[in-house]
Short mmCIF file of C-alpha atoms (C1' of nucleotides) in Angstrom, two decimals:
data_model
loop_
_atom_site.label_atom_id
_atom_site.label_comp_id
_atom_site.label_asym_id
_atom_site.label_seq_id
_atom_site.Cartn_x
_atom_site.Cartn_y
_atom_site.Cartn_z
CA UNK A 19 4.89 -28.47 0.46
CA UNK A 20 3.07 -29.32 3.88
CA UNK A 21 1.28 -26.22 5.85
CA UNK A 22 4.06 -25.37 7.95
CA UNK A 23 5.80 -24.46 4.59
CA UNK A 24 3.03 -22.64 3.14
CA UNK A 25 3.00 -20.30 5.90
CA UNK A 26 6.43 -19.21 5.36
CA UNK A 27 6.94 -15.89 3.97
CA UNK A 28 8.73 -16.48 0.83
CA UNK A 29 5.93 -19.15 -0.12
CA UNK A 30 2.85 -17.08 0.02
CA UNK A 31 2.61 -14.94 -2.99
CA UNK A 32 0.94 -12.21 -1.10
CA UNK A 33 4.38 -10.96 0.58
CA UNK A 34 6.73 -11.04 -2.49
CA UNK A 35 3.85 -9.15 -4.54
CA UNK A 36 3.80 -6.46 -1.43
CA UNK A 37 7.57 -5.99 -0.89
CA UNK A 38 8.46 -5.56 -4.80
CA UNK A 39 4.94 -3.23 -5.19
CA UNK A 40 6.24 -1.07 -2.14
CA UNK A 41 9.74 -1.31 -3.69
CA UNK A 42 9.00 -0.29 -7.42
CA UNK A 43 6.96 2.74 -6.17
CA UNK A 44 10.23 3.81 -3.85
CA UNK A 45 11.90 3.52 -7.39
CA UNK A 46 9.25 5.86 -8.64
CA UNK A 47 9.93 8.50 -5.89
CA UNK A 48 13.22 10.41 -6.98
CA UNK A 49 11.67 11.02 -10.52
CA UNK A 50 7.91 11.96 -9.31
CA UNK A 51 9.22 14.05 -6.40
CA UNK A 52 11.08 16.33 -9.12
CA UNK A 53 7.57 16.46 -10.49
CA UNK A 54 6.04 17.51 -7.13
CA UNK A 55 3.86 14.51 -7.04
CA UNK A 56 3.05 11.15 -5.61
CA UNK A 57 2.70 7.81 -6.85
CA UNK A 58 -0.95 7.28 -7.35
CA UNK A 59 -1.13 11.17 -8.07
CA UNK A 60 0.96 9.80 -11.14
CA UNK A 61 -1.67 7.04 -12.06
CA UNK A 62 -4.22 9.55 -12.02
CA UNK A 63 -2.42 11.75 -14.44
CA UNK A 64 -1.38 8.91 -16.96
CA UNK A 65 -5.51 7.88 -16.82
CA UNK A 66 -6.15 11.68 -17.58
CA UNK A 67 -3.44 11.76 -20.73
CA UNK A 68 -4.40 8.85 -21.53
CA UNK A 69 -8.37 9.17 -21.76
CA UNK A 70 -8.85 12.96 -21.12
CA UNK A 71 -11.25 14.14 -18.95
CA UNK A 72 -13.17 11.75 -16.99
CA UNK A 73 -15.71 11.64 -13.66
CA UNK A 74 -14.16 10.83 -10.92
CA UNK A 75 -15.99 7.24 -11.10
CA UNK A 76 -14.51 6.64 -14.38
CA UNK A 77 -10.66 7.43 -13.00
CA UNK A 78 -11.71 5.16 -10.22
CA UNK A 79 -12.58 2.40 -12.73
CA UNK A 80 -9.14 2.47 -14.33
CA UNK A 81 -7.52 2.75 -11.54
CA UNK A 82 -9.72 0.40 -9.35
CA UNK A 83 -10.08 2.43 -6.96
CA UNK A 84 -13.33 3.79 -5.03
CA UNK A 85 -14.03 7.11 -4.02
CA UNK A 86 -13.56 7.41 -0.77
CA UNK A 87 -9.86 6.94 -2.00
CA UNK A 88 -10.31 8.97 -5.14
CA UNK A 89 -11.90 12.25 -3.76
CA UNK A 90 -9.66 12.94 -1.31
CA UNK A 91 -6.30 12.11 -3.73
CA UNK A 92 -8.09 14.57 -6.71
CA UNK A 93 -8.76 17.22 -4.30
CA UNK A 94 -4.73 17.61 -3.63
CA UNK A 95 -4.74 17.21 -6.91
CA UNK A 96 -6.65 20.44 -7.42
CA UNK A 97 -5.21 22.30 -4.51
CA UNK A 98 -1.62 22.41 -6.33
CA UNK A 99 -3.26 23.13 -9.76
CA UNK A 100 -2.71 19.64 -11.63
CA UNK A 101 -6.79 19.81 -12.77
CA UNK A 102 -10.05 21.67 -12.00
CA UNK A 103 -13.24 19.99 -10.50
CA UNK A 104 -16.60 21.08 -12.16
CA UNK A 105 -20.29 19.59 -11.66
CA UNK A 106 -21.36 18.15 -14.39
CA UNK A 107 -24.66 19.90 -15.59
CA UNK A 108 -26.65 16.90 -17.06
CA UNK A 109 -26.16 14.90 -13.99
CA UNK A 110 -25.31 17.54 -10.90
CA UNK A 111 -24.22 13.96 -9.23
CA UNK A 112 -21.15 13.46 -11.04
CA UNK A 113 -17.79 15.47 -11.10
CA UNK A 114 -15.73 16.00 -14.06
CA UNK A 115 -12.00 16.22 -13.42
CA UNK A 116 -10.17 17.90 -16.17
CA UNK A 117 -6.39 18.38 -16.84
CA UNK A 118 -4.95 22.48 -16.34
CA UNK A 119 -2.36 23.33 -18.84
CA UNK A 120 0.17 22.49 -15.94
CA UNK A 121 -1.26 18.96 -15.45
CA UNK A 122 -1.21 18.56 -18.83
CA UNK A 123 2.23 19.71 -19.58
CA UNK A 124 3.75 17.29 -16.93
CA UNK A 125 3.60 14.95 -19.51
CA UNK A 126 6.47 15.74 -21.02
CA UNK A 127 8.58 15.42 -18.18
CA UNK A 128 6.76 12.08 -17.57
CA UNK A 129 7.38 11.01 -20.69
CA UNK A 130 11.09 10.28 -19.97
CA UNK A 131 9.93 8.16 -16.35
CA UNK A 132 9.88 4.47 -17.19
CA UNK A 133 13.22 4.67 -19.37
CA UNK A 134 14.78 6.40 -16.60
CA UNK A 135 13.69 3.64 -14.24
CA UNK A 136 14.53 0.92 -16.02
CA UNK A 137 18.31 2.28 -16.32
CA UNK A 138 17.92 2.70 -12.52
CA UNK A 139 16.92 -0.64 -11.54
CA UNK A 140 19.45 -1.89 -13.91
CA UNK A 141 22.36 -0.61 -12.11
CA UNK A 142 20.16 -1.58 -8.57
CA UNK A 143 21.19 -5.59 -8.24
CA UNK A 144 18.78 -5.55 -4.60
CA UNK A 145 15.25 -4.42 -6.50
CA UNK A 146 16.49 -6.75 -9.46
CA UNK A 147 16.70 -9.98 -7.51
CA UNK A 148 13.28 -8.89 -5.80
CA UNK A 149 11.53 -8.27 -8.60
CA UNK A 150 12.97 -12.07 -9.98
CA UNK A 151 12.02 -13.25 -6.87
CA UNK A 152 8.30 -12.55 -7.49
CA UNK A 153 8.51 -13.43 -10.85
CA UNK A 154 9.96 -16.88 -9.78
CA UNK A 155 7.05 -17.06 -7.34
CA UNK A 156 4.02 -15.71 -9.15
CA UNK A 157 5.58 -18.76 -11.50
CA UNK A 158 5.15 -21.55 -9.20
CA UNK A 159 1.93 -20.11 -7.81
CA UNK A 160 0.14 -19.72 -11.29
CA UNK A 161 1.17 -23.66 -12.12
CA UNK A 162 -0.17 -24.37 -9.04
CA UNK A 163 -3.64 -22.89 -9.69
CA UNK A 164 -3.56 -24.25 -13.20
CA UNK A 165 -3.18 -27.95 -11.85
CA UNK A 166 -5.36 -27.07 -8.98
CA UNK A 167 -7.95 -26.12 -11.60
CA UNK A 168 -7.49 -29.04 -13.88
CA UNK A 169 -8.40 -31.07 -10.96
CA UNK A 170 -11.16 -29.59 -10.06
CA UNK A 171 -12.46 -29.74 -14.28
CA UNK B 15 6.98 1.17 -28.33
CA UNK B 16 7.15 4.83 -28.19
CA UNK B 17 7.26 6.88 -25.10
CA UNK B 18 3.36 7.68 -25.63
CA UNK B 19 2.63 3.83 -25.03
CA UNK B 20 5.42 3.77 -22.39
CA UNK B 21 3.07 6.09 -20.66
CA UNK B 22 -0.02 4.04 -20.64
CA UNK B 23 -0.78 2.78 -17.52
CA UNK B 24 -0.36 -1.41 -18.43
CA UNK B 25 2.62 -1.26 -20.07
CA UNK B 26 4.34 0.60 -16.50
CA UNK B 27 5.09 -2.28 -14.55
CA UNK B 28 4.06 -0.53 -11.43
CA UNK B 29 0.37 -0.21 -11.52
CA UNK B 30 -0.28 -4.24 -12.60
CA UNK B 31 2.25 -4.79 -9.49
CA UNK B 32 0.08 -2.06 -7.33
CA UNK B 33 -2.90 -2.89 -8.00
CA UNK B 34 -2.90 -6.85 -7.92
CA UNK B 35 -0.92 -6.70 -4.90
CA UNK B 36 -4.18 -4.76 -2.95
CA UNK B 37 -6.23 -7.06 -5.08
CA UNK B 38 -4.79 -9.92 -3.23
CA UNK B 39 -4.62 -8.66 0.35
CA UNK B 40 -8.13 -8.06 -0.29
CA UNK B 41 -8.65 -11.75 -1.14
CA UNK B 42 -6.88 -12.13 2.44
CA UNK B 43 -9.07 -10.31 4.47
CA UNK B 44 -12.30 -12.32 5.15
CA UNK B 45 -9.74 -14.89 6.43
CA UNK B 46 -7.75 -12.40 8.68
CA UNK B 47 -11.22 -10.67 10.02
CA UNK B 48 -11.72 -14.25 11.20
CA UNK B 49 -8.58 -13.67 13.18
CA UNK B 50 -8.99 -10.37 14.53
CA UNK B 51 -5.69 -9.14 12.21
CA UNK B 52 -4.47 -7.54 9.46
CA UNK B 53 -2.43 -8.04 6.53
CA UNK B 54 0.26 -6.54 7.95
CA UNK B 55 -0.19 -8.03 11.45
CA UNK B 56 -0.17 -11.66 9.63
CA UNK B 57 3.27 -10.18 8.12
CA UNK B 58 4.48 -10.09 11.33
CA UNK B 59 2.71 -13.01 13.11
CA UNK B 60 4.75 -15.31 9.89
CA UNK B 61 7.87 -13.81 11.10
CA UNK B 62 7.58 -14.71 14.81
CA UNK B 63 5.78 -18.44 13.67
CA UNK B 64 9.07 -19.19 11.55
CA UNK B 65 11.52 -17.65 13.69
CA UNK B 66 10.73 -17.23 17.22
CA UNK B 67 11.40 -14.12 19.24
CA UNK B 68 12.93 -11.56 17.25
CA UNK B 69 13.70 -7.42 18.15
CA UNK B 70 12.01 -5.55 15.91
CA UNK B 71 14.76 -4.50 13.38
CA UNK B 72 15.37 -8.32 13.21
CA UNK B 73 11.40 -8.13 12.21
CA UNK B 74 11.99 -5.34 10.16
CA UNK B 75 14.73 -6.95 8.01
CA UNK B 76 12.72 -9.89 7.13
CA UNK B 77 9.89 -7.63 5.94
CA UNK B 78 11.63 -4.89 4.51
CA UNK B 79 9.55 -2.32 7.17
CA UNK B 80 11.16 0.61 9.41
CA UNK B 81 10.89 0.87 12.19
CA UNK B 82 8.33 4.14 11.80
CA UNK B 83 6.03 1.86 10.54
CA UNK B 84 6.76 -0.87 13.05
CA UNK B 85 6.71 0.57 15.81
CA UNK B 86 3.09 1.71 16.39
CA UNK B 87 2.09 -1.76 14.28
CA UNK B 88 3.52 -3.87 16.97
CA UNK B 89 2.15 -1.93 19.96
CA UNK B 90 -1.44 -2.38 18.53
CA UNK B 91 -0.67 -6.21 18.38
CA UNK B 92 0.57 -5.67 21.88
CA UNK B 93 -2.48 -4.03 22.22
CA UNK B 94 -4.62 -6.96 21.18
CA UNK B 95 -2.74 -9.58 23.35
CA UNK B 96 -0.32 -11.19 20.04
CA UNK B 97 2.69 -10.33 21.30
CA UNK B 98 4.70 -8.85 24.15
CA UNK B 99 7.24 -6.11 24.03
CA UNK B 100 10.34 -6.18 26.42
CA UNK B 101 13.55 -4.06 26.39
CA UNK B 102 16.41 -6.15 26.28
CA UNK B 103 18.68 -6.72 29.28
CA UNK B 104 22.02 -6.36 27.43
CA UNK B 105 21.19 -3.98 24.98
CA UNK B 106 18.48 -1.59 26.54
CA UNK B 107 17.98 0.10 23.09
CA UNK B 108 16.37 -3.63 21.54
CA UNK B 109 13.47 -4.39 21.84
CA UNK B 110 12.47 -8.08 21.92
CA UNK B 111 9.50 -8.85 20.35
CA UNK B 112 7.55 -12.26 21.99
CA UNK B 113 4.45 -14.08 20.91
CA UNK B 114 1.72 -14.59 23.88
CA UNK B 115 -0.07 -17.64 24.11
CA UNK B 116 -3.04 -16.18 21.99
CA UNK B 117 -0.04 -15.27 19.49
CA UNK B 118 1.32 -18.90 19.34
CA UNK B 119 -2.63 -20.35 18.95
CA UNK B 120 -3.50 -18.34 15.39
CA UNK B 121 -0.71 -20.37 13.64
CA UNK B 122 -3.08 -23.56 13.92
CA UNK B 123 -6.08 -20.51 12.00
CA UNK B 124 -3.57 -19.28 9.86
CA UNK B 125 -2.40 -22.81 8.24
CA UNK B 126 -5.61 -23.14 6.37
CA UNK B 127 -5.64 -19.87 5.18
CA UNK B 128 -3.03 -20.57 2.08
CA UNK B 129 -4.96 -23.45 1.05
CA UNK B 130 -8.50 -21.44 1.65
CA UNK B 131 -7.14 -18.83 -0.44
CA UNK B 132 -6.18 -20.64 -2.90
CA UNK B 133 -9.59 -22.24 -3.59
CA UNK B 134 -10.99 -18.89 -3.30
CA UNK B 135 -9.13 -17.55 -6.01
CA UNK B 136 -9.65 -20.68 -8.08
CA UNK B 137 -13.63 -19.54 -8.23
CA UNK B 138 -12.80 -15.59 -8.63
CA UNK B 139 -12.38 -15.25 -12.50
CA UNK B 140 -12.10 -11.62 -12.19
CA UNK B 141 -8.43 -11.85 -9.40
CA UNK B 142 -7.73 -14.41 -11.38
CA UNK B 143 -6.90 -12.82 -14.73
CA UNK B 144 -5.97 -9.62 -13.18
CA UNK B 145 -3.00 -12.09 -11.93
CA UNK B 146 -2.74 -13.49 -15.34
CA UNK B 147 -2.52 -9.90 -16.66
CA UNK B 148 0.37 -9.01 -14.03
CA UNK B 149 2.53 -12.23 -14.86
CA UNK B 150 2.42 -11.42 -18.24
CA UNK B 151 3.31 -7.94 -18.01
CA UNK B 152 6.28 -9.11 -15.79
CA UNK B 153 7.46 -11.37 -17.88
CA UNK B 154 7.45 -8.68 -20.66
CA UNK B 155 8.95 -6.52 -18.52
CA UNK B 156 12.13 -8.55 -17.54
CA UNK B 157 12.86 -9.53 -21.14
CA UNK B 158 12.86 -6.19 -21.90
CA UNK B 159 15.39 -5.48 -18.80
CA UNK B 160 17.43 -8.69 -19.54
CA UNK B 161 17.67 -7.48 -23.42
CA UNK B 162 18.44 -4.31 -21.80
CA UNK B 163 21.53 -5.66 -19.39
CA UNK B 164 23.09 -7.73 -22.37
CA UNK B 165 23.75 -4.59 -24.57
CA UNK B 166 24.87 -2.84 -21.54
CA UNK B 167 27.78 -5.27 -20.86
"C1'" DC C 9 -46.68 10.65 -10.14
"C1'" DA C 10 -44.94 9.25 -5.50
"C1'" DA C 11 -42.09 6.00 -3.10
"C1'" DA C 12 -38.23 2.99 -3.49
"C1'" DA C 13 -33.95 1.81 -5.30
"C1'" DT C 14 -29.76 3.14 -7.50
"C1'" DT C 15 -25.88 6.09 -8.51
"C1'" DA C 16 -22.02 9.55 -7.89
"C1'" DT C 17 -19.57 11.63 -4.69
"C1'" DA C 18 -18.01 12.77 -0.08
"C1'" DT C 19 -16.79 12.17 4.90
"C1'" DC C 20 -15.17 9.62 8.92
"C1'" DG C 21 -12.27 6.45 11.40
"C1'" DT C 22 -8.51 3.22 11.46
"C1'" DG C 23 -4.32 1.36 9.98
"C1'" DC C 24 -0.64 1.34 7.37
"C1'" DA C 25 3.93 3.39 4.68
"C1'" DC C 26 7.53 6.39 4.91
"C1'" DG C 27 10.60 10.67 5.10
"C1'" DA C 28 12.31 13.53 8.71
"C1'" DT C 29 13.65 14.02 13.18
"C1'" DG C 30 14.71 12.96 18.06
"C1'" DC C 31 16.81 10.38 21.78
"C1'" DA C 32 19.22 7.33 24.54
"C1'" DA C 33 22.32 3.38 24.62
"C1'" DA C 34 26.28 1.31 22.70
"C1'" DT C 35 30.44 1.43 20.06
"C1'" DA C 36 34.33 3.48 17.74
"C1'" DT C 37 37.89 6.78 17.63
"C1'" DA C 38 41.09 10.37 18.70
"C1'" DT D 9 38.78 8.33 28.66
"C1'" DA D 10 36.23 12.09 26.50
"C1'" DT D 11 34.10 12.83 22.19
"C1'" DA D 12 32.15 11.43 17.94
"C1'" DT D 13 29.58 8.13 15.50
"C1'" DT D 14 26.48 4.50 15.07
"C1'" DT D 15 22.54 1.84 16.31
"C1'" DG D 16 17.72 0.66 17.84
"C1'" DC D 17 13.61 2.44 18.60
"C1'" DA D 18 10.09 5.98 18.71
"C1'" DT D 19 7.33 10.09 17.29
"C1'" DC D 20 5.43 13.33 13.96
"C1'" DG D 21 3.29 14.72 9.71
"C1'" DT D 22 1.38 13.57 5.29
"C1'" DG D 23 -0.81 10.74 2.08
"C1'" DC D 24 -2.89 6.90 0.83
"C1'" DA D 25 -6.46 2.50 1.18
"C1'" DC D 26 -10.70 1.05 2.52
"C1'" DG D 27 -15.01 -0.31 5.23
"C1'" DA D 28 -18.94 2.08 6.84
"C1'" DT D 29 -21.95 5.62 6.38
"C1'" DA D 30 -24.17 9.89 4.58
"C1'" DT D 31 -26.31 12.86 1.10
"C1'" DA D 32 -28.19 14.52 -2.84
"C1'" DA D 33 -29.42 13.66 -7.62
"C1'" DT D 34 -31.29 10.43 -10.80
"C1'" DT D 35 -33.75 6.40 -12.22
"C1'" DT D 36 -36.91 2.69 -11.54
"C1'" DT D 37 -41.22 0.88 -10.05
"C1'" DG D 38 -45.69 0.21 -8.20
#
DNA sequence: CAAAATTATATCGTGCACGATGCAAATATA
DNA sequence: TATATTTGCATCGTGCACGATATAATTTTG
């Protein structure tokens, strides 16, 4: 493959990885929306049911995410009730962001989301030859880097 | 697995897929700063590179964007002297979409950049597993859908 | 112990994404 | 041909992402 190849769309991973993400997560949508929440308001909950209560740093670390992402996205969070924010007392720095009986009970309707949306991509041929797409991709990439990598060794 | 590990957050296919895909724009940017762009923006610049001048559905259709995010992304690259917008003559509802000279120069940046990134990844243990982690989890993920599509039929 | 460095969170500005909506040009239809 | 529908683009509002920066609390260091 000679540069004017590589800068094709198809053969740089970074654009298959981007369309499928941004696809998967419009997958998401009908089943969060009947929750009342968005997409990484949904990793933030599975962190919290997962792990219980955490600082806001510690959500971050799961999620990879910093702050100035996080405090915003929790404080929506709070506004419609999914979890409370409280000081913690040891260390007045840190903020500890705990589930309310409504965040927590989501989980149950959650709990039926990634069987639901594997049905739906089953019966949705477009995201399925995407999502092979990348996988075909991410394939050729990762033996690239391997060999690349041998080289170097 | 059981719905309760269905629910943790690396066995959903989405957040591996979310957050490797920001992981790896990130890996992009120090080479698109040099460039005076963004992710996106290179999106678009790839497009015009490989196919000439397009209208910006034509755009939108090879990148899977609307045009509500197009749109305003486009005028900023007009903005920045990439590209020029034009209404077409026999459809005055197109808009054609044409690279300026600066435009047509960054291809000769951009061709190192796949290589460039490449190397850079090859010396980032950390991006590197996480894309280990997300191949794997793919994989898993479209057995489980194949599996799933066989009993279907 | 006081000054410096670190840590946890928050705010600001910019640029996406995207659903909803609007509008004018082009096309289809009665 | 008048009307309805479709098409191409744009705008608006909301919610992320994220670099840069700020601030206060805590910890480290001289």
């Amino acid at each position: 493959m000679d540069k004017e190849d590589q800068l094709k769309l198809d053969n740089q991973i970074c654009f298959p990885l981007y369309s499928v993400s941004r696809l998967i997560t419009k997958a998401y949508k009908p089943f969060l929306e009947k929750m009342g929440i968005t997409y990484p308001q949904y990793l933030v909950l599975m962190v919290l049911w997962e792990h219980g209560n955490l600082s806001v740093n510690q959500i971050g670390e799961k999620l990879l995410l910093n702050t100035n992402t996080l405090s915003p996205l929790i404080k929506r969070m709070a506004k419609i009730d999914l979890l409370n924010r409280t000081r913690s007392t040891e260390d007045e720095r840190s903020v500890r962001v705990e589930l309310t009986e409504k965040g927590k009970d989501l989980k149950n309707l959650a709990s039926e989301v990634p069987q639901k949306l594997l049905n739906r991509l089953l019966s949705e041929e477009v995201e399925l030859t995407d999502v092979m797409l990348l996988k075909n991709t991410l394939d050729k990439w990762i033996t690239d880097l391997t060999h690349k990598s041998e080289i170097k060794t």
